Amino acid sequence: MNDQVDGRELEKISVEVAREAAELALAVRDRVVGARSVADLPTKSSATDVVTAGDEECEALVRERLGVLRPGDVVLGEEGGADAEPEPGQVRWIVDPIDGTVNYAHGLPWFAVSLGVEVDGRPLAGAVVEPVSGRVWSAAAGCGAQLDGRTLRASALERPGLAVVSTGLAYDPARRRRQAALLARMAGEVGDFRRQGCASLDLCSVAAGWVDGYYEHGLNHWDWAAGALIAEEAGAVVRRPGAPGSEDPDGLGAEAVLAAAPGIAAGLADLLRAHGVAEV
Ligand code: LIP
């Protein structure tokens, strides 16, 4: 860890700012969900990748607050992109103003504000705040992970065949079909599947032991930056994607995110490889 930056302090700031954005997300949601049909919302990468006023207003708030609290840092956000490339040793915030936007737009409660903090590509701290439940998940590298102040521990399961596994599906319909085909092949190999629609909360669910594992391909950095650290600090085995265009050293797909309880991580990865994860 960079000696000049205090992971605990950054964790505190990430919680504070994510909480403020979470309050705003709820305040805006009534207007967004009530007044407009989801079919009328603007989209990004595909016809189902919606963007709401909530996403935009929350990211603007996060950028404004970080500009005051951490003026020397740079920000990469889902809606506004990168304000600058980080210098060596410079703190970078990875912001998903609303992860689980489809849930948010449809009135489902599983969405979150996710703020990750990195230096030189290494995760230092992060927070995931759920506006509806008020739950606050956070971690600092080497200091453990918490849910509302309670220390988190990944599940102790050792049999992949009993694992409850969460996964996600891409906005791109062609990839979504390939992911669904993999899920169908895996369905008889693990205990059960969940699709919550919010990658950061999938990762937090691994941290809490609510699910035993999670995998997904094609996420953006802001979807996993905070949640991956929270899962790792809770003792889960975490595999992050490489840089764009990078190799696939373990056969899970260069773009794979995987987080799993330590007792099933290798077994789950083997099952995914054996059932054609490379095709996703
Ligand atoms: C979404 C996720 C969802 C995942 C999608 C997407 P967004 O993020 O968290 O669970 O399956 O691929 O990345 O667009 O709501 O921030």
CSV table of C-alpha atoms and ligand atoms in Angstrom, one decimal:
chain,number,residue,atom,x,y,z
A,1,MET,CA,0.0,0.0,0.0
A,2,ASN,CA,1.2,3.5,-0.7
A,3,ASP,CA,2.6,4.8,2.6
A,4,GLN,CA,1.3,8.3,1.8
A,5,VAL,CA,-2.4,7.3,1.8
A,6,ASP,CA,-4.4,6.0,4.7
A,7,GLY,CA,-6.8,3.3,3.5
A,8,ARG,CA,-9.0,3.7,6.6
A,9,GLU,CA,-9.4,7.4,6.0
A,10,LEU,CA,-10.3,6.8,2.4
A,11,GLU,CA,-12.8,4.1,3.5
A,12,LYS,CA,-14.4,6.7,5.8
A,13,ILE,CA,-14.7,9.3,3.0
A,14,SER,CA,-16.1,6.7,0.6
A,15,VAL,CA,-18.8,5.8,3.1
A,16,GLU,CA,-19.6,9.5,3.7
A,17,VAL,CA,-19.9,10.4,0.1
A,18,ALA,CA,-21.7,7.2,-1.0
A,19,ARG,CA,-24.3,7.8,1.8
A,20,GLU,CA,-25.0,11.3,0.5
A,21,ALA,CA,-25.4,10.0,-3.1
A,22,ALA,CA,-27.6,7.2,-1.8
A,23,GLU,CA,-30.0,9.7,-0.2
A,24,LEU,CA,-30.1,11.6,-3.5
A,25,ALA,CA,-30.7,8.4,-5.5
A,26,LEU,CA,-33.9,7.7,-3.4
A,27,ALA,CA,-35.1,11.3,-3.6
A,28,VAL,CA,-34.7,11.3,-7.4
A,29,ARG,CA,-36.2,7.8,-7.9
A,30,ASP,CA,-39.8,8.7,-7.3
A,31,ARG,CA,-39.6,11.3,-10.0
A,32,VAL,CA,-37.7,8.9,-12.4
A,33,VAL,CA,-39.8,5.8,-11.8
A,34,GLY,CA,-43.1,7.5,-11.4
A,35,ALA,CA,-43.1,10.0,-14.2
A,36,ARG,CA,-41.5,8.0,-17.0
A,37,SER,CA,-42.0,4.6,-18.6
A,38,VAL,CA,-38.7,2.7,-18.5
A,39,ALA,CA,-39.1,2.3,-22.3
A,40,ASP,CA,-38.7,6.1,-22.7
A,41,LEU,CA,-35.4,6.3,-20.8
A,42,PRO,CA,-32.2,7.0,-22.8
A,43,THR,CA,-29.9,4.1,-23.3
A,44,LYS,CA,-26.2,3.5,-23.7
A,45,SER,CA,-24.6,0.2,-24.9
A,46,SER,CA,-27.8,-1.6,-25.9
A,47,ALA,CA,-31.6,-1.1,-25.9
A,48,THR,CA,-31.8,-2.3,-22.3
A,49,ASP,CA,-28.8,-0.4,-20.9
A,50,VAL,CA,-30.8,2.5,-19.5
A,51,VAL,CA,-29.5,5.7,-17.9
A,52,THR,CA,-31.6,7.7,-15.5
A,53,ALA,CA,-31.5,11.2,-14.1
A,54,GLY,CA,-30.6,9.4,-10.8
A,55,ASP,CA,-27.4,8.0,-12.3
A,56,GLU,CA,-26.4,11.4,-13.6
A,57,GLU,CA,-27.3,13.5,-10.6
A,58,CYS,CA,-25.7,11.1,-8.2
A,59,GLU,CA,-22.4,11.0,-10.1
A,60,ALA,CA,-22.4,14.8,-10.3
A,61,LEU,CA,-22.8,14.9,-6.5
A,62,VAL,CA,-20.0,12.4,-5.9
A,63,ARG,CA,-17.7,14.4,-8.2
A,64,GLU,CA,-18.5,17.6,-6.5
A,65,ARG,CA,-18.0,16.2,-2.9
A,66,LEU,CA,-14.7,14.5,-3.9
A,67,GLY,CA,-13.6,17.7,-5.4
A,68,VAL,CA,-14.0,19.3,-2.0
A,69,LEU,CA,-12.8,16.5,0.2
A,70,ARG,CA,-10.0,15.1,-2.0
A,71,PRO,CA,-9.1,17.8,-4.5
A,72,GLY,CA,-5.8,16.2,-5.6
A,73,ASP,CA,-7.4,12.9,-6.7
A,74,VAL,CA,-8.8,11.8,-10.1
A,75,VAL,CA,-12.1,10.2,-10.8
A,76,LEU,CA,-13.3,7.5,-13.2
A,77,GLY,CA,-17.1,7.4,-13.3
A,78,GLU,CA,-19.7,5.4,-15.2
A,79,GLU,CA,-21.5,8.4,-16.6
A,80,GLY,CA,-18.7,11.0,-17.0
A,81,GLY,CA,-15.7,8.8,-17.8
A,82,ALA,CA,-12.2,9.7,-16.6
A,83,ASP,CA,-11.5,13.3,-15.7
A,84,ALA,CA,-7.7,12.6,-16.1
A,85,GLU,CA,-5.3,9.7,-16.2
A,86,PRO,CA,-3.8,9.1,-12.7
A,87,GLU,CA,-0.1,10.0,-12.1
A,88,PRO,CA,2.0,7.4,-10.4
A,89,GLY,CA,0.9,7.3,-6.7
A,90,GLN,CA,-2.2,9.4,-7.3
A,91,VAL,CA,-5.5,8.3,-5.7
A,92,ARG,CA,-8.2,7.3,-8.2
A,93,TRP,CA,-11.9,7.0,-7.4
A,94,ILE,CA,-13.9,4.5,-9.4
A,95,VAL,CA,-17.5,5.6,-9.2
A,96,ASP,CA,-20.7,3.7,-10.1
A,97,PRO,CA,-23.4,6.3,-9.0
A,98,ILE,CA,-26.1,3.7,-9.3
A,99,ASP,CA,-25.1,0.0,-9.8
A,100,GLY,CA,-28.2,-1.9,-10.7
A,101,THR,CA,-29.8,0.8,-12.8
A,102,VAL,CA,-32.3,-1.6,-14.3
A,103,ASN,CA,-33.5,-2.5,-10.8
A,104,TYR,CA,-33.6,1.2,-9.9
A,105,ALA,CA,-35.6,2.1,-12.9
A,106,HIS,CA,-38.1,-0.7,-12.4
A,107,GLY,CA,-38.7,0.0,-8.7
A,108,LEU,CA,-36.8,-3.0,-7.4
A,109,PRO,CA,-34.8,-2.4,-4.2
A,110,TRP,CA,-31.4,-4.0,-5.2
A,111,PHE,CA,-29.3,-1.2,-6.3
A,112,ALA,CA,-26.3,0.7,-4.7
A,113,VAL,CA,-23.9,3.5,-4.9
A,114,SER,CA,-20.4,2.0,-5.3
A,115,LEU,CA,-17.2,4.0,-4.7
A,116,GLY,CA,-13.8,2.2,-5.0
A,117,VAL,CA,-10.4,3.8,-4.3
A,118,GLU,CA,-7.2,2.7,-6.0
A,119,VAL,CA,-3.6,3.8,-6.3
A,120,ASP,CA,-1.5,2.6,-9.2
A,121,GLY,CA,-4.2,0.1,-10.0
A,122,ARG,CA,-4.2,-1.4,-6.4
A,123,PRO,CA,-7.4,-1.3,-4.4
A,124,LEU,CA,-7.1,0.6,-1.2
A,125,ALA,CA,-10.7,1.2,0.0
A,126,GLY,CA,-14.3,1.2,-1.0
A,127,ALA,CA,-17.9,1.5,0.0
A,128,VAL,CA,-21.2,0.2,-1.3
A,129,VAL,CA,-24.3,1.8,0.1
A,130,GLU,CA,-27.8,0.6,-0.5
A,131,PRO,CA,-30.3,3.4,-0.6
A,132,VAL,CA,-33.4,1.4,0.2
A,133,SER,CA,-32.2,-0.7,3.1
A,134,GLY,CA,-29.6,1.8,4.2
A,135,ARG,CA,-27.0,-1.0,4.5
A,136,VAL,CA,-23.4,0.3,4.4
A,137,TRP,CA,-20.7,-2.1,3.2
A,138,SER,CA,-17.1,-1.0,3.3
A,139,ALA,CA,-13.5,-2.2,3.4
A,140,ALA,CA,-9.9,-0.9,3.5
A,141,ALA,CA,-7.1,-3.1,2.1
A,142,GLY,CA,-5.6,-5.2,4.9
A,143,CYS,CA,-8.1,-4.0,7.5
A,144,GLY,CA,-11.1,-6.3,6.8
A,145,ALA,CA,-14.6,-5.6,5.5
A,146,GLN,CA,-17.8,-4.5,7.4
A,147,LEU,CA,-21.5,-4.4,7.0
A,148,ASP,CA,-22.9,-1.7,9.2
A,149,GLY,CA,-19.9,-2.0,11.5
A,150,ARG,CA,-20.1,-5.9,11.7
A,151,THR,CA,-17.0,-7.8,10.4
A,152,LEU,CA,-17.8,-9.8,7.3
A,153,ARG,CA,-16.6,-13.4,6.6
A,154,ALA,CA,-17.2,-15.4,3.4
A,155,SER,CA,-19.0,-18.7,3.8
A,156,ALA,CA,-17.2,-21.8,5.1
A,157,LEU,CA,-18.7,-24.1,2.4
A,158,GLU,CA,-16.3,-26.7,1.0
A,159,ARG,CA,-18.6,-28.4,-1.5
A,160,PRO,CA,-19.1,-26.6,-4.8
A,161,GLY,CA,-22.0,-28.9,-5.6
A,162,LEU,CA,-23.9,-27.3,-2.8
A,163,ALA,CA,-22.9,-23.7,-3.5
A,164,VAL,CA,-25.5,-21.0,-4.1
A,165,VAL,CA,-23.9,-19.0,-6.9
A,166,SER,CA,-24.8,-15.6,-8.1
A,167,THR,CA,-24.2,-14.4,-11.6
A,168,GLY,CA,-25.1,-11.6,-14.0
A,169,LEU,CA,-26.1,-11.2,-17.6
A,170,ALA,CA,-24.8,-8.6,-20.1
A,171,TYR,CA,-26.7,-5.9,-21.8
A,172,ASP,CA,-25.5,-7.2,-25.2
A,173,PRO,CA,-28.2,-9.8,-26.2
A,174,ALA,CA,-25.7,-12.1,-28.0
A,175,ARG,CA,-23.4,-12.3,-25.0
A,176,ARG,CA,-26.5,-12.7,-22.7
A,177,ARG,CA,-27.5,-15.8,-24.7
A,178,ARG,CA,-24.0,-17.3,-24.3
A,179,GLN,CA,-24.0,-16.5,-20.6
A,180,ALA,CA,-27.5,-18.2,-20.3
A,181,ALA,CA,-26.2,-21.3,-22.1
A,182,LEU,CA,-23.3,-21.5,-19.7
A,183,LEU,CA,-25.7,-21.1,-16.8
A,184,ALA,CA,-27.8,-23.9,-18.2
A,185,ARG,CA,-24.8,-26.2,-18.4
A,186,MET,CA,-23.8,-25.3,-14.8
A,187,ALA,CA,-27.3,-25.6,-13.4
A,188,GLY,CA,-26.9,-29.2,-12.4
A,189,GLU,CA,-23.4,-28.8,-11.0
A,190,VAL,CA,-24.0,-26.3,-8.1
A,191,GLY,CA,-26.6,-26.0,-5.4
A,192,ASP,CA,-28.6,-23.1,-6.9
A,193,PHE,CA,-28.3,-19.8,-8.8
A,194,ARG,CA,-29.2,-16.2,-8.1
A,195,ARG,CA,-29.4,-13.2,-10.5
A,196,GLN,CA,-29.7,-10.0,-8.4
A,197,GLY,CA,-29.0,-7.4,-11.0
A,198,CYS,CA,-26.4,-5.5,-9.1
A,199,ALA,CA,-22.7,-6.7,-9.4
A,200,SER,CA,-21.5,-4.7,-6.4
A,201,LEU,CA,-24.1,-6.3,-4.2
A,202,ASP,CA,-23.4,-9.7,-5.7
A,203,LEU,CA,-19.8,-9.2,-4.5
A,204,CYS,CA,-21.0,-8.0,-1.1
A,205,SER,CA,-23.2,-11.0,-0.8
A,206,VAL,CA,-20.2,-13.2,-1.2
A,207,ALA,CA,-18.5,-11.2,1.5
A,208,ALA,CA,-21.4,-11.8,3.9
A,209,GLY,CA,-21.6,-15.5,3.1
A,210,TRP,CA,-25.2,-14.9,1.8
A,211,VAL,CA,-24.1,-16.6,-1.5
A,212,ASP,CA,-21.0,-18.9,-1.8
A,213,GLY,CA,-19.8,-17.6,-5.1
A,214,TYR,CA,-20.3,-15.1,-7.9
A,215,TYR,CA,-19.0,-14.9,-11.5
A,216,GLU,CA,-19.8,-12.6,-14.4
A,217,HIS,CA,-18.1,-11.6,-17.6
A,218,GLY,CA,-18.0,-8.1,-19.2
A,219,LEU,CA,-18.4,-5.9,-16.2
A,220,ASN,CA,-17.0,-2.4,-16.1
A,221,HIS,CA,-14.4,-1.4,-13.6
A,222,TRP,CA,-16.9,0.7,-11.6
A,223,ASP,CA,-19.2,-2.4,-11.2
A,224,TRP,CA,-16.6,-4.3,-9.3
A,225,ALA,CA,-14.0,-1.9,-7.9
A,226,ALA,CA,-15.5,-1.6,-4.4
A,227,GLY,CA,-17.3,-4.9,-4.1
A,228,ALA,CA,-14.2,-7.0,-5.1
A,229,LEU,CA,-12.2,-5.5,-2.3
A,230,ILE,CA,-15.0,-6.0,0.2
A,231,ALA,CA,-15.3,-9.7,-0.8
A,232,GLU,CA,-11.5,-10.1,-0.7
A,233,GLU,CA,-11.2,-8.5,2.8
A,234,ALA,CA,-13.9,-10.9,4.0
A,235,GLY,CA,-11.7,-13.8,3.0
A,236,ALA,CA,-13.2,-14.6,-0.4
A,237,VAL,CA,-10.9,-15.6,-3.3
A,238,VAL,CA,-11.3,-12.9,-5.9
A,239,ARG,CA,-10.3,-12.9,-9.5
A,240,ARG,CA,-10.5,-9.5,-11.3
A,241,PRO,CA,-10.5,-8.9,-15.0
A,242,GLY,CA,-7.2,-7.9,-16.6
A,243,ALA,CA,-6.6,-4.6,-18.5
A,244,PRO,CA,-8.6,-4.4,-21.7
A,245,GLY,CA,-7.1,-6.7,-24.3
A,246,SER,CA,-5.1,-8.7,-21.7
A,247,GLU,CA,-4.4,-12.4,-21.7
A,248,ASP,CA,-6.5,-15.0,-20.0
A,249,PRO,CA,-4.0,-16.7,-17.7
A,250,ASP,CA,-6.4,-19.1,-16.0
A,251,GLY,CA,-8.9,-20.0,-18.7
A,252,LEU,CA,-11.9,-18.2,-17.1
A,253,GLY,CA,-12.0,-15.5,-19.8
A,254,ALA,CA,-10.0,-12.3,-19.8
A,255,GLU,CA,-13.1,-10.4,-18.7
A,256,ALA,CA,-14.1,-12.7,-15.8
A,257,VAL,CA,-14.9,-11.5,-12.3
A,258,LEU,CA,-15.1,-14.3,-9.9
A,259,ALA,CA,-15.4,-14.2,-6.1
A,260,ALA,CA,-16.0,-17.3,-4.0
A,261,ALA,CA,-15.6,-18.7,-0.5
A,262,PRO,CA,-12.1,-20.1,-0.2
A,263,GLY,CA,-13.3,-23.7,0.2
A,264,ILE,CA,-15.1,-23.7,-3.2
A,265,ALA,CA,-13.2,-21.2,-5.3
A,266,ALA,CA,-10.9,-23.6,-7.1
A,267,GLY,CA,-13.8,-26.1,-7.5
A,268,LEU,CA,-16.1,-23.5,-8.9
A,269,ALA,CA,-13.4,-22.3,-11.4
A,270,ASP,CA,-12.9,-25.9,-12.5
A,271,LEU,CA,-16.6,-26.4,-13.1
A,272,LEU,CA,-16.8,-23.2,-15.1
A,273,ARG,CA,-13.8,-24.2,-17.3
A,274,ALA,CA,-15.2,-27.8,-17.7
A,275,HIS,CA,-18.5,-26.3,-18.9
A,276,GLY,CA,-17.2,-24.0,-21.5
A,277,VAL,CA,-16.7,-20.6,-19.8
A,278,ALA,CA,-14.3,-19.7,-22.5
A,279,GLU,CA,-17.3,-19.4,-24.9
A,280,VAL,CA,-18.9,-16.6,-23.0
B,1,LIP,C1,-25.0,-3.6,-14.1
B,1,LIP,C2,-24.7,-4.7,-13.0
B,1,LIP,C3,-25.5,-5.9,-13.3
B,1,LIP,C4,-24.7,-6.6,-14.4
B,1,LIP,C5,-24.7,-5.7,-15.6
B,1,LIP,C6,-24.4,-4.2,-15.3
B,1,LIP,P1,-25.2,-1.0,-14.0
B,1,LIP,O1,-24.4,-2.4,-13.8
B,1,LIP,O2,-24.4,-4.4,-11.8
B,1,LIP,O3,-25.7,-6.8,-12.2
B,1,LIP,O4,-25.2,-7.8,-14.6
B,1,LIP,O5,-23.8,-6.3,-16.5
B,1,LIP,O6,-23.0,-4.0,-15.3
B,1,LIP,O7,-25.3,-0.8,-15.5
B,1,LIP,O8,-26.5,-1.1,-13.4
B,1,LIP,O9,-24.3,0.0,-13.3
